[in-house]
């Protein structure tokens, strides 16, 4: 599919995989995007998951026929993008791999010895294809150490790797102007929260580095090609990396026998009665973790509740807290509530997690023993009201 003069989309859709990285739900599937720049010489930008190599090769041959590929630019070595390197080398034995030093180290680790034809590039280096020129910019920890992006000079096209990407297979269209983009921006937030949420400082550093470029089109490795909505895609990443939120409350809880669930409902009611209109309640034993994380990144306040379980935190809640402790989520107001039957531990341990999360604890944790009484439920409502205050 031609994107613009000399630039073609040759990616594929995956509507089979249930979980990205075997972790994150894919209700809308996912795309693996790759691109051809066809000039006096031909550059292939990234590959696809090896399971889709046959379709990928057909897409390439539809554009090139029997013409060879001169360069394979490897922006990111994660196997959903590099998995076809070994096969593409078999079909195009004279191809030269273009990557930075860390890229080539990973190529060797995954696929064996480097070819003497391969090219190592540094930050800002140029590669001429004839009348078209590629420029490479290092973007380490976005979200692997070897990550880089490729810029097509004169055309303003940024081949951005995973950056500005999203979950969601492509439904017939590739360019954003030919589709309903709203589901993809929702999936972009979910993608950021799950994949890039730990790496907000590197995201901000990359945005700063790329801010001087005239970016008129973004070709990422997942999701649509951004042509009409470049600014929105960049602003979404900027907002998420800076921890900007909108007013709202996410109530997350785990409950064995319904007592913590009752307290969670009381927290939500207290927030609504205090004027909060955007309130989302997640039972962590049921809600997909990617949806929970996306909502937490989106909204300004968070309440977390759990019973004490085997002297610790109920496992589903403990899992969420571990994930939050490894992500950049400090710009939130936080409320904690937890119950026990004979020995209280969950509220204290949840507070300890906040030493890493560094959220603003709005009140002392709300606790109760055995079944919550009217006083406990009233305290939960008061906690919700406190979380509703900016």
Coordinates of C-alpha atoms in Angstrom, one line a residue:
X1 CA 0.0 0.0 0.0
X2 CA 1.5 3.3 -1.1
X3 CA 1.6 5.9 1.7
X4 CA 3.2 8.7 -0.3
X5 CA 5.6 9.1 -3.2
X6 CA 8.4 6.4 -2.8
X7 CA 7.1 5.2 0.6
X8 CA 5.1 2.0 1.0
X9 CA 3.4 0.1 3.8
X10 CA 4.2 -3.6 3.9
X11 CA 3.1 -4.5 7.4
X12 CA 0.7 -7.2 8.6
X13 CA -2.2 -7.6 11.0
X14 CA -2.4 -10.1 13.9
X15 CA -5.9 -11.0 14.9
X16 CA -5.0 -14.3 16.5
X17 CA -2.7 -13.3 19.5
X18 CA -4.7 -13.0 22.7
X19 CA -2.1 -11.2 24.7
X20 CA 0.7 -8.9 23.7
X21 CA 4.0 -10.0 25.3
X22 CA 1.8 -12.8 26.8
X23 CA 0.6 -10.2 29.3
X24 CA -1.7 -7.5 27.8
X25 CA -5.1 -8.3 26.3
X26 CA -5.6 -7.6 22.6
X27 CA -9.4 -7.4 22.1
X28 CA -8.8 -5.4 18.8
X29 CA -5.7 -7.3 17.7
X30 CA -2.4 -5.6 16.8
X31 CA -0.5 -4.6 13.7
X32 CA 3.2 -5.1 12.9
X33 CA 4.2 -2.3 10.7
X34 CA 7.1 -2.2 8.2
X35 CA 7.8 0.2 5.4
X36 CA 9.7 0.4 2.1
X37 CA 11.5 3.5 0.8
X38 CA 12.0 3.0 -2.9
X39 CA 14.6 5.2 -4.5
X40 CA 17.8 4.5 -6.5
X41 CA 18.4 2.1 -3.6
X42 CA 15.7 0.4 -1.5
X43 CA 15.5 0.6 2.3
X44 CA 13.2 -1.7 4.3
X45 CA 12.3 -0.1 7.6
X46 CA 11.9 -2.9 10.2
X47 CA 10.3 -6.4 9.8
X48 CA 7.4 -8.2 11.4
X49 CA 6.7 -11.1 13.7
X50 CA 8.2 -14.2 12.1
X51 CA 4.8 -16.0 12.2
X52 CA 3.6 -13.6 9.4
X53 CA 6.7 -13.7 7.3
X54 CA 5.0 -15.3 4.3
X55 CA 2.4 -12.4 4.1
X56 CA 5.1 -9.9 4.7
X57 CA 7.3 -11.2 1.9
X58 CA 4.2 -11.1 -0.5
X59 CA 3.7 -7.5 0.5
X60 CA 7.3 -6.6 -0.3
X61 CA 7.2 -8.4 -3.7
X62 CA 4.0 -6.7 -4.6
X63 CA 5.9 -3.4 -4.4
X64 CA 9.3 -4.5 -5.6
X65 CA 8.8 -7.5 -7.9
X66 CA 12.2 -9.1 -8.3
X67 CA 14.1 -5.9 -7.4
X68 CA 16.5 -6.4 -4.4
X69 CA 16.5 -4.7 -1.1
X70 CA 19.7 -2.8 -0.4
X71 CA 19.2 -1.9 3.3
X72 CA 17.2 -3.2 6.3
X73 CA 17.0 -0.4 8.9
X74 CA 16.4 -2.0 12.4
X75 CA 14.9 0.7 14.6
X76 CA 14.0 -1.8 17.4
X77 CA 15.1 -5.3 18.1
X78 CA 12.0 -6.6 20.0
X79 CA 11.1 -9.9 18.2
X80 CA 7.7 -8.6 17.0
X81 CA 9.7 -6.3 14.7
X82 CA 13.0 -8.1 14.2
X83 CA 11.7 -11.7 14.1
X84 CA 11.9 -11.9 10.3
X85 CA 15.6 -10.8 10.1
X86 CA 17.0 -14.2 9.5
X87 CA 14.5 -15.1 6.8
X88 CA 14.7 -11.7 5.0
X89 CA 18.5 -12.3 4.8
X90 CA 17.8 -15.7 3.1
X91 CA 15.6 -14.1 0.5
X92 CA 17.7 -11.0 0.0
X93 CA 21.3 -12.3 0.7
X94 CA 23.0 -9.0 -0.3
X95 CA 20.9 -6.9 2.1
X96 CA 22.8 -4.7 4.5
X97 CA 21.5 -4.3 8.1
X98 CA 21.6 -0.7 9.4
X99 CA 21.6 -0.2 13.1
X100 CA 23.6 1.2 16.0
X101 CA 26.2 -0.7 18.0
X102 CA 23.7 -2.1 20.5
X103 CA 21.4 -3.2 17.7
X104 CA 24.2 -5.3 16.1
X105 CA 25.0 -6.8 19.4
X106 CA 21.4 -7.9 19.8
X107 CA 21.2 -9.2 16.1
X108 CA 24.2 -11.4 16.9
X109 CA 22.6 -12.7 20.1
X110 CA 19.3 -13.5 18.4
X111 CA 20.3 -14.4 14.8
X112 CA 24.0 -15.2 14.8
X113 CA 27.2 -13.5 13.4
X114 CA 27.0 -10.1 11.9
X115 CA 27.6 -9.7 8.1
X116 CA 30.6 -7.6 7.1
X117 CA 28.2 -5.7 4.9
X118 CA 26.2 -4.4 7.8
X119 CA 26.4 -0.7 8.7
X120 CA 26.7 0.8 12.2
X121 CA 25.2 4.3 12.5
X122 CA 25.6 7.0 15.1
X123 CA 23.3 9.7 16.3
X124 CA 22.5 12.1 13.4
X125 CA 24.2 10.0 10.8
X126 CA 22.9 10.2 7.2
X127 CA 22.3 7.4 4.6
X128 CA 21.7 8.3 1.0
X129 CA 19.4 6.2 -1.1
X130 CA 19.9 8.4 -4.2
X131 CA 17.6 11.4 -4.2
X132 CA 16.2 10.4 -0.8
X133 CA 18.2 10.5 2.5
X134 CA 17.6 8.8 5.8
X135 CA 18.8 10.3 9.1
X136 CA 19.1 8.3 12.3
X137 CA 18.5 9.5 15.9
X138 CA 19.2 7.4 19.0
X139 CA 16.3 7.1 21.4
X140 CA 17.6 4.7 24.1
X141 CA 15.1 3.1 26.5
X142 CA 12.2 3.9 24.3
X143 CA 11.8 1.2 25.5
X144 CA 14.9 -1.0 24.9
X145 CA 18.5 0.3 25.0
X146 CA 19.1 0.0 21.3
X147 CA 16.0 1.9 20.1
X148 CA 16.5 4.5 17.4
X149 CA 14.2 6.3 15.0
X150 CA 14.7 7.1 11.3
X151 CA 13.8 10.4 9.6
X152 CA 13.3 10.8 5.9
X153 CA 14.8 14.2 5.1
X154 CA 12.8 16.6 2.9
X155 CA 9.6 14.6 3.4
X156 CA 9.2 15.0 7.1
X157 CA 8.4 11.3 7.7
X158 CA 9.5 9.8 11.0
X159 CA 9.8 6.1 11.2
X160 CA 9.4 6.0 14.9
X161 CA 9.6 2.4 16.0
X162 CA 7.3 1.7 18.9
X163 CA 7.0 5.4 19.8
X164 CA 3.6 6.9 19.0
X165 CA 2.3 3.3 18.3
X166 CA -0.8 1.7 19.8
X167 CA -2.7 -1.6 20.0
X168 CA -5.3 -2.4 17.5
X169 CA -5.1 -4.2 14.1
X170 CA -5.7 -2.0 11.0
X171 CA -9.1 -2.5 9.4
X172 CA -8.5 -1.9 5.7
X173 CA -7.0 1.5 6.0
X174 CA -3.4 2.4 7.0
X175 CA -3.5 6.3 7.0
X176 CA -5.3 8.0 9.9
X177 CA -7.4 10.1 7.5
X178 CA -9.1 7.0 6.1
X179 CA -10.4 5.7 9.4
X180 CA -12.2 6.3 12.7
X181 CA -9.1 7.2 14.8
X182 CA -10.8 7.4 18.3
X183 CA -10.4 3.7 19.1
X184 CA -6.7 3.9 18.3
X185 CA -6.1 6.9 20.5
X186 CA -7.8 4.9 23.4
X187 CA -5.5 2.0 22.5
X188 CA -2.5 4.4 22.4
X189 CA -3.1 5.3 26.0
X190 CA -3.4 1.6 27.0
X191 CA -0.2 0.8 25.0
X192 CA 1.7 3.6 26.7
X193 CA 0.5 2.7 30.2
X194 CA 1.6 -1.0 29.8
X195 CA 4.7 -0.8 27.6
X196 CA 6.2 2.7 28.1
X197 CA 4.8 3.7 31.5
X198 CA 8.1 2.9 33.2
X199 CA 10.1 5.0 30.7
X200 CA 8.7 8.5 31.0
X201 CA 12.0 10.3 31.3
X202 CA 13.4 8.7 28.2
X203 CA 10.2 9.5 26.4
X204 CA 10.5 13.2 27.4
X205 CA 14.2 13.1 26.3
X206 CA 13.2 11.7 22.9
X207 CA 10.5 14.3 22.4
X208 CA 12.9 17.1 23.2
X209 CA 15.5 15.7 20.7
X210 CA 12.9 15.3 18.0
X211 CA 11.2 18.7 18.6
X212 CA 13.5 20.5 16.1
X213 CA 12.4 18.2 13.2
X214 CA 9.7 19.1 10.7
X215 CA 7.5 16.0 11.3
X216 CA 4.7 15.8 8.8
X217 CA 4.0 12.0 9.1
X218 CA 4.7 9.4 11.7
X219 CA 5.1 5.8 10.7
X220 CA 5.2 3.7 13.8
X221 CA 5.5 0.0 14.2
X222 CA 2.0 -0.5 15.6
X223 CA -1.2 1.1 14.6
X224 CA -2.1 3.8 12.0
X225 CA 0.2 6.0 10.1
X226 CA -0.3 9.4 11.6
X227 CA -0.7 12.0 8.8
X228 CA -3.5 14.3 9.8
X229 CA -3.1 13.8 13.5
X230 CA 0.6 14.0 14.0
X231 CA 0.3 16.8 16.6
X232 CA -2.3 14.8 18.6
X233 CA -0.1 11.7 18.7
X234 CA 2.9 13.7 19.9
X235 CA 0.8 15.6 22.4
X236 CA -0.6 12.3 23.8
X237 CA 2.9 11.0 24.4
X238 CA 4.0 14.3 25.9
X239 CA 0.9 14.4 28.2
X240 CA 1.4 10.8 29.4
X241 CA 5.2 11.2 29.9
X242 CA 4.7 14.3 31.9
X243 CA 2.1 12.7 34.1
X244 CA -0.7 15.1 33.1
X245 CA -4.1 13.8 34.1
X246 CA -7.7 14.9 34.0
X247 CA -10.0 15.1 37.0
X248 CA -11.4 11.7 37.9
X249 CA -11.1 8.8 40.4
X250 CA -10.1 5.2 39.8
X251 CA -11.1 2.8 42.6
X252 CA -9.3 -0.5 42.5
X253 CA -9.9 -3.3 44.9
X254 CA -9.6 -7.0 45.6
X255 CA -12.2 -8.8 47.7
X256 CA -12.6 -12.4 48.8
X257 CA -16.0 -12.3 50.4
X258 CA -17.4 -9.0 49.5
X259 CA -16.4 -6.8 52.5
X260 CA -13.7 -4.9 50.6
X261 CA -16.1 -4.6 47.7
X262 CA -18.6 -2.8 49.9
X263 CA -16.0 -0.4 51.0
X264 CA -14.9 0.3 47.4
X265 CA -18.5 1.1 46.5
X266 CA -18.7 3.5 49.5
X267 CA -15.5 5.3 48.4
X268 CA -17.0 5.7 44.9
X269 CA -20.3 7.0 46.3
X270 CA -18.5 9.5 48.6
X271 CA -16.5 10.9 45.6
X272 CA -19.7 11.3 43.5
X273 CA -21.6 13.0 46.3
X274 CA -18.6 15.4 46.6
X275 CA -19.0 16.3 42.9
X276 CA -16.6 14.0 41.1
X277 CA -18.3 12.9 37.9
X278 CA -15.7 10.6 36.4
X279 CA -15.4 7.6 38.7
X280 CA -14.3 4.1 37.5
X281 CA -14.4 1.1 39.8
X282 CA -12.2 -1.9 39.0
X283 CA -12.5 -5.3 40.7
X284 CA -8.9 -6.4 40.1
X285 CA -9.9 -10.1 40.0
X286 CA -11.9 -9.3 36.9
X287 CA -10.7 -6.2 35.1
X288 CA -7.9 -6.5 32.5
X289 CA -4.7 -5.1 34.0
X290 CA -4.0 -3.0 30.9
X291 CA -7.4 -1.2 31.2
X292 CA -6.7 -0.6 34.9
X293 CA -3.3 0.9 34.2
X294 CA -4.6 3.1 31.3
X295 CA -7.3 4.5 33.6
X296 CA -4.8 5.2 36.3
X297 CA -2.6 7.1 33.9
X298 CA -5.6 9.1 32.7
X299 CA -7.2 10.2 35.9
X300 CA -5.9 12.3 38.8
X301 CA -7.0 10.3 41.9
X302 CA -6.6 6.7 42.9
X303 CA -8.1 4.6 45.7
X304 CA -6.7 1.1 46.4
X305 CA -8.4 -1.4 48.7
X306 CA -7.4 -4.9 49.8
X307 CA -7.9 -7.4 52.6
X308 CA -5.0 -8.8 54.5
X309 CA -4.2 -12.2 52.9
X310 CA -1.7 -14.6 54.5
X311 CA -0.1 -11.8 56.4
X312 CA 0.3 -9.6 53.2
X313 CA -1.8 -7.9 50.6
X314 CA -4.5 -9.7 48.6
X315 CA -2.5 -11.0 45.5
X316 CA -4.4 -9.2 42.8
X317 CA -3.9 -5.9 44.6
X318 CA -0.3 -6.6 45.3
X319 CA 0.3 -7.3 41.6
X320 CA -1.2 -3.9 40.7
X321 CA 1.0 -2.1 43.3
X322 CA 4.1 -3.8 42.0
X323 CA 3.3 -2.6 38.5
X324 CA 2.6 1.0 39.7
X325 CA 5.8 1.1 41.7
X326 CA 7.8 0.4 38.5
X327 CA 6.0 3.2 36.6
X328 CA 5.9 7.0 36.6
X329 CA 2.7 7.7 38.4
X330 CA 3.6 10.2 41.1
X331 CA 1.2 12.9 40.0
X332 CA -1.9 11.4 41.7
X333 CA -3.9 11.8 44.9
X334 CA -4.0 8.4 46.7
X335 CA -6.4 6.8 49.2
X336 CA -5.9 3.5 50.8
X337 CA -8.4 1.2 52.5
X338 CA -8.0 -2.3 53.9
X339 CA -9.6 -4.8 56.2
X340 CA -8.6 -7.9 58.2
X341 CA -10.1 -10.6 60.3
X342 CA -7.5 -11.2 63.0
X343 CA -4.3 -9.4 62.0
X344 CA -4.0 -6.2 60.0
X345 CA -1.2 -5.9 57.5
X346 CA -2.6 -4.7 54.1
X347 CA -2.9 -0.9 54.8
X348 CA 0.6 -0.7 56.2
X349 CA 2.1 -2.6 53.3
X350 CA 0.2 -0.6 50.8
X351 CA 1.6 2.6 52.4
X352 CA 5.1 1.1 52.0
X353 CA 4.5 0.7 48.2
X354 CA 3.7 4.4 48.1
X355 CA 7.3 5.1 49.2
X356 CA 8.2 4.0 45.6
X357 CA 5.1 5.4 43.9
X358 CA 5.4 8.8 45.6
X359 CA 1.7 9.7 45.3
X360 CA 0.0 12.3 47.6
X361 CA -1.8 10.4 50.4
X362 CA -4.8 12.5 51.0
X363 CA -5.8 10.9 54.4
X364 CA -4.6 8.1 56.7
X365 CA -5.6 4.7 55.5
X366 CA -9.1 3.5 56.3
X367 CA -9.1 0.2 58.1
X368 CA -11.8 -2.1 59.6
X369 CA -11.9 -5.5 61.3
X370 CA -14.1 -8.3 59.9
X371 CA -17.3 -6.9 58.4
X372 CA -17.4 -3.1 57.9
X373 CA -19.9 -1.3 60.1
X374 CA -21.6 2.0 59.6
X375 CA -18.5 3.9 60.9
X376 CA -16.2 2.1 58.5
X377 CA -18.5 2.7 55.6
X378 CA -18.8 6.4 56.6
X379 CA -15.0 6.6 56.7
X380 CA -14.8 5.1 53.2
X381 CA -17.3 7.7 51.9
X382 CA -15.2 10.5 53.5
X383 CA -12.1 9.1 51.8
X384 CA -13.9 9.3 48.5
X385 CA -14.9 12.9 49.2
X386 CA -11.3 13.8 50.1
X387 CA -10.1 12.2 46.8
X388 CA -12.7 14.3 44.9
X389 CA -11.1 17.6 46.1
X390 CA -8.4 18.8 43.6

